[in-house]
mmCIF file of C-alpha atoms in Angstrom:
data_model
loop_
_atom_site.group_PDB
_atom_site.id
_atom_site.type_symbol
_atom_site.label_atom_id
_atom_site.label_comp_id
_atom_site.label_asym_id
_atom_site.label_seq_id
_atom_site.Cartn_x
_atom_site.Cartn_y
_atom_site.Cartn_z
ATOM 1 C CA MET A 1 -17.045 6.053 37.892
ATOM 2 C CA ALA A 2 -14.834 8.829 36.602
ATOM 3 C CA ALA A 3 -13.885 11.778 38.804
ATOM 4 C CA TYR A 4 -14.458 15.283 37.522
ATOM 5 C CA HIS A 5 -11.441 17.588 37.215
ATOM 6 C CA PRO A 6 -12.681 21.217 37.510
ATOM 7 C CA LEU A 7 -9.618 22.950 36.004
ATOM 8 C CA LEU A 8 -9.523 20.833 32.876
ATOM 9 C CA ASP A 9 -13.313 20.532 32.599
ATOM 10 C CA VAL A 10 -13.015 16.832 31.831
ATOM 11 C CA ALA A 11 -13.812 13.625 33.629
ATOM 12 C CA VAL A 12 -10.674 11.914 34.871
ATOM 13 C CA PRO A 13 -10.959 8.113 34.955
ATOM 14 C CA LYS A 14 -10.246 6.174 38.121
ATOM 15 C CA GLY A 15 -8.493 2.865 37.642
ATOM 16 C CA ILE A 16 -7.923 1.024 34.374
ATOM 17 C CA GLU A 17 -9.945 1.770 31.278
ATOM 18 C CA TYR A 18 -9.811 -0.586 28.339
ATOM 19 C CA SER A 19 -9.983 0.806 24.868
ATOM 20 C CA THR A 20 -11.867 -1.125 22.245
ATOM 21 C CA LEU A 21 -11.285 -1.144 18.536
ATOM 22 C CA ASP A 22 -14.480 -0.889 16.587
ATOM 23 C CA ASP A 23 -15.096 -1.874 12.958
ATOM 24 C CA THR A 24 -14.083 1.507 11.556
ATOM 25 C CA VAL A 25 -10.544 1.140 12.903
ATOM 26 C CA MET A 26 -10.063 -2.572 12.272
ATOM 27 C CA GLY A 27 -12.053 -3.006 9.082
ATOM 28 C CA GLY A 28 -10.912 0.115 7.255
ATOM 29 C CA SER A 29 -14.478 0.789 6.136
ATOM 30 C CA ASN A 30 -13.694 4.451 5.589
ATOM 31 C CA TRP A 31 -12.239 5.229 2.163
ATOM 32 C CA THR A 32 -9.435 7.411 3.499
ATOM 33 C CA ASP A 33 -8.401 4.786 6.064
ATOM 34 C CA SER A 34 -8.194 2.151 3.365
ATOM 35 C CA PHE A 35 -6.376 4.554 1.037
ATOM 36 C CA ILE A 36 -3.678 5.457 3.545
ATOM 37 C CA GLN A 37 -3.306 1.928 4.881
ATOM 38 C CA GLN A 38 -2.904 0.296 1.470
ATOM 39 C CA THR A 39 -0.540 2.994 0.211
ATOM 40 C CA GLY A 40 1.628 2.475 3.289
ATOM 41 C CA PHE A 41 1.573 -1.300 2.880
ATOM 42 C CA ALA A 42 2.557 -0.948 -0.772
ATOM 43 C CA PHE A 43 5.425 1.353 0.192
ATOM 44 C CA LEU A 44 6.696 -1.101 2.823
ATOM 45 C CA ILE A 45 6.339 -4.179 0.641
ATOM 46 C CA GLY A 46 7.893 -2.402 -2.351
ATOM 47 C CA GLY A 47 10.776 -1.237 -0.178
ATOM 48 C CA GLY A 48 11.367 -4.733 1.171
ATOM 49 C CA VAL A 49 11.276 -6.405 -2.230
ATOM 50 C CA GLY A 50 13.367 -3.659 -3.817
ATOM 51 C CA THR A 51 15.960 -3.905 -1.057
ATOM 52 C CA ALA A 52 16.187 -7.663 -1.528
ATOM 53 C CA VAL A 53 16.557 -7.271 -5.299
ATOM 54 C CA GLY A 54 19.147 -4.525 -4.821
ATOM 55 C CA THR A 55 21.092 -6.638 -2.330
ATOM 56 C CA LEU A 56 21.275 -9.533 -4.780
ATOM 57 C CA GLN A 57 22.255 -7.152 -7.567
ATOM 58 C CA GLY A 58 24.958 -5.605 -5.370
ATOM 59 C CA ILE A 59 26.332 -9.027 -4.446
ATOM 60 C CA ARG A 60 26.534 -9.993 -8.121
ATOM 61 C CA GLN A 61 28.224 -6.720 -9.091
ATOM 62 C CA THR A 62 30.855 -6.774 -6.351
ATOM 63 C CA THR A 63 31.918 -10.437 -6.389
ATOM 64 C CA GLY A 64 35.288 -9.722 -7.990
ATOM 65 C CA ASN A 65 36.253 -6.923 -5.598
ATOM 66 C CA PRO A 66 38.881 -8.076 -3.039
ATOM 67 C CA HIS A 67 38.277 -5.211 -0.573
ATOM 68 C CA MET A 68 35.486 -5.976 1.880
ATOM 69 C CA LYS A 69 34.682 -2.299 2.569
ATOM 70 C CA LEU A 70 34.109 -1.629 -1.117
ATOM 71 C CA ARG A 71 31.971 -4.763 -1.476
ATOM 72 C CA VAL A 72 29.769 -3.783 1.472
ATOM 73 C CA ASN A 73 29.500 -0.230 0.147
ATOM 74 C CA GLY A 74 28.495 -1.494 -3.297
ATOM 75 C CA ILE A 75 25.875 -3.823 -1.824
ATOM 76 C CA LEU A 76 24.415 -1.065 0.356
ATOM 77 C CA ASN A 77 24.337 1.390 -2.542
ATOM 78 C CA ALA A 78 22.507 -1.074 -4.781
ATOM 79 C CA ALA A 79 20.061 -2.043 -2.013
ATOM 80 C CA GLY A 80 19.272 1.593 -1.210
ATOM 81 C CA ARG A 81 18.870 2.520 -4.855
ATOM 82 C CA ARG A 82 16.498 -0.355 -5.672
ATOM 83 C CA GLY A 83 14.652 -0.226 -2.349
ATOM 84 C CA SER A 84 13.673 3.420 -2.674
ATOM 85 C CA LEU A 85 12.759 3.026 -6.351
ATOM 86 C CA TRP A 86 10.493 0.037 -5.749
ATOM 87 C CA ALA A 87 8.921 1.560 -2.625
ATOM 88 C CA ASN A 88 8.024 4.822 -4.364
ATOM 89 C CA SER A 89 6.812 3.032 -7.491
ATOM 90 C CA ALA A 90 4.553 0.657 -5.559
ATOM 91 C CA ALA A 91 3.090 3.498 -3.495
ATOM 92 C CA ALA A 92 2.484 5.585 -6.636
ATOM 93 C CA VAL A 93 0.650 2.689 -8.317
ATOM 94 C CA VAL A 94 -1.610 2.131 -5.298
ATOM 95 C CA LEU A 95 -2.194 5.870 -4.927
ATOM 96 C CA THR A 96 -3.174 6.182 -8.602
ATOM 97 C CA PHE A 97 -5.407 3.119 -8.328
ATOM 98 C CA HIS A 98 -7.295 4.434 -5.305
ATOM 99 C CA CYS A 99 -7.741 7.918 -6.759
ATOM 100 C CA SER A 100 -9.038 6.553 -10.067
ATOM 101 C CA ARG A 101 -11.341 4.136 -8.232
ATOM 102 C CA LYS A 102 -12.808 6.968 -6.171
ATOM 103 C CA VAL A 103 -13.304 9.195 -9.236
ATOM 104 C CA VAL A 104 -15.038 6.375 -11.133
ATOM 105 C CA SER A 105 -17.269 5.502 -8.189
ATOM 106 C CA LEU A 106 -18.278 9.162 -7.792
ATOM 107 C CA ALA A 107 -18.937 9.555 -11.520
ATOM 108 C CA VAL A 108 -20.998 6.367 -11.818
ATOM 109 C CA LYS A 109 -22.604 6.813 -8.373
ATOM 110 C CA ASN A 110 -22.385 3.181 -7.358
ATOM 111 C CA LYS A 111 -20.724 1.356 -4.510
ATOM 112 C CA ASP A 112 -16.989 1.890 -4.083
ATOM 113 C CA ASP A 113 -16.251 -1.823 -3.665
ATOM 114 C CA ASP A 114 -17.955 -2.870 -6.892
ATOM 115 C CA ALA A 115 -16.002 -5.483 -8.878
ATOM 116 C CA ILE A 116 -16.267 -3.509 -12.126
ATOM 117 C CA ASN A 117 -14.782 -0.391 -10.491
ATOM 118 C CA TYR A 118 -12.009 -2.336 -8.780
ATOM 119 C CA ILE A 119 -10.869 -4.413 -11.747
ATOM 120 C CA GLY A 120 -11.528 -1.666 -14.308
ATOM 121 C CA CYS A 121 -9.371 0.819 -12.427
ATOM 122 C CA ALA A 122 -6.608 -1.785 -12.059
ATOM 123 C CA VAL A 123 -6.700 -2.302 -15.843
ATOM 124 C CA ALA A 124 -6.607 1.464 -16.431
ATOM 125 C CA VAL A 125 -3.670 2.014 -14.065
ATOM 126 C CA GLY A 126 -1.744 -0.899 -15.599
ATOM 127 C CA ALA A 127 -2.363 0.415 -19.100
ATOM 128 C CA LEU A 128 -1.447 3.957 -18.079
ATOM 129 C CA LEU A 129 1.849 2.917 -16.522
ATOM 130 C CA GLY A 130 2.741 0.616 -19.411
ATOM 131 C CA ALA A 131 1.703 3.066 -22.137
ATOM 132 C CA ALA A 132 4.729 5.256 -21.479
ATOM 133 C CA LYS A 133 6.920 2.468 -22.922
ATOM 134 C CA GLY A 134 4.731 1.786 -25.948
ATOM 135 C CA THR A 135 1.533 0.122 -27.064
ATOM 136 C CA LYS A 136 2.690 -3.433 -26.439
ATOM 137 C CA GLN A 137 3.757 -2.610 -22.869
ATOM 138 C CA GLY A 138 0.475 -0.755 -22.341
ATOM 139 C CA ILE A 139 -1.489 -3.856 -23.327
ATOM 140 C CA MET A 140 0.689 -6.048 -21.110
ATOM 141 C CA GLY A 141 0.222 -3.578 -18.249
ATOM 142 C CA ALA A 142 -3.552 -3.712 -18.729
ATOM 143 C CA ILE A 143 -3.502 -7.526 -18.674
ATOM 144 C CA MET A 144 -1.337 -7.552 -15.544
ATOM 145 C CA GLY A 145 -3.594 -4.923 -13.972
ATOM 146 C CA ALA A 146 -6.635 -7.087 -14.718
ATOM 147 C CA GLY A 147 -5.006 -10.104 -13.083
ATOM 148 C CA ILE A 148 -3.781 -8.222 -10.030
ATOM 149 C CA GLY A 149 -7.092 -6.350 -9.726
ATOM 150 C CA THR A 150 -9.054 -9.595 -9.863
ATOM 151 C CA ILE A 151 -6.850 -11.225 -7.240
ATOM 152 C CA GLY A 152 -7.035 -8.093 -5.070
ATOM 153 C CA TYR A 153 -10.801 -7.848 -5.360
ATOM 154 C CA LEU A 154 -11.338 -11.518 -4.595
ATOM 155 C CA GLY A 155 -8.947 -11.279 -1.645
ATOM 156 C CA THR A 156 -10.551 -8.223 -0.100
ATOM 157 C CA HIS A 157 -14.059 -9.441 -0.899
ATOM 158 C CA SER A 158 -13.499 -12.834 0.719
ATOM 159 C CA LEU A 159 -11.826 -11.275 3.776
ATOM 160 C CA SER A 160 -14.610 -8.769 4.334
ATOM 161 C CA HIS A 161 -17.333 -11.424 4.086
ATOM 162 C CA SER A 162 -15.572 -14.058 6.182
ATOM 163 C CA ASN A 163 -15.914 -11.985 9.386
#
């Protein structure tokens, strides 16, 4: 039983209260929860991969330098440069994907987790990002988007139905 606190006009709990996580928090069933969570994951994963790539690039570039301080500085500069670039790029791709998916699902008025929406928006985002470098890169981006979108849809679809 919770005690009533008259000055705060709230019930103050006595003892330990356990909080429970319901499906909306754990499952990410809300579109905005999923949007923010996946954009954050993409930023973190992109930053990690970019930092690793930048570290390897920095090691290769500074192998001939005899001064350890300059080598470490070169490695850190390359890691920071690549890490931030990859993190921002990955987050921008996921952000564009989710926004286009939401616009398509609102325009067509069907379920947001439909396979056609998911894979079609991945193709569109891949083509859009590749089109800036030319037609051939746009087609390759669309093909990569289709593959990644299919894998992503199958992964999220199998995870949501396994519970």
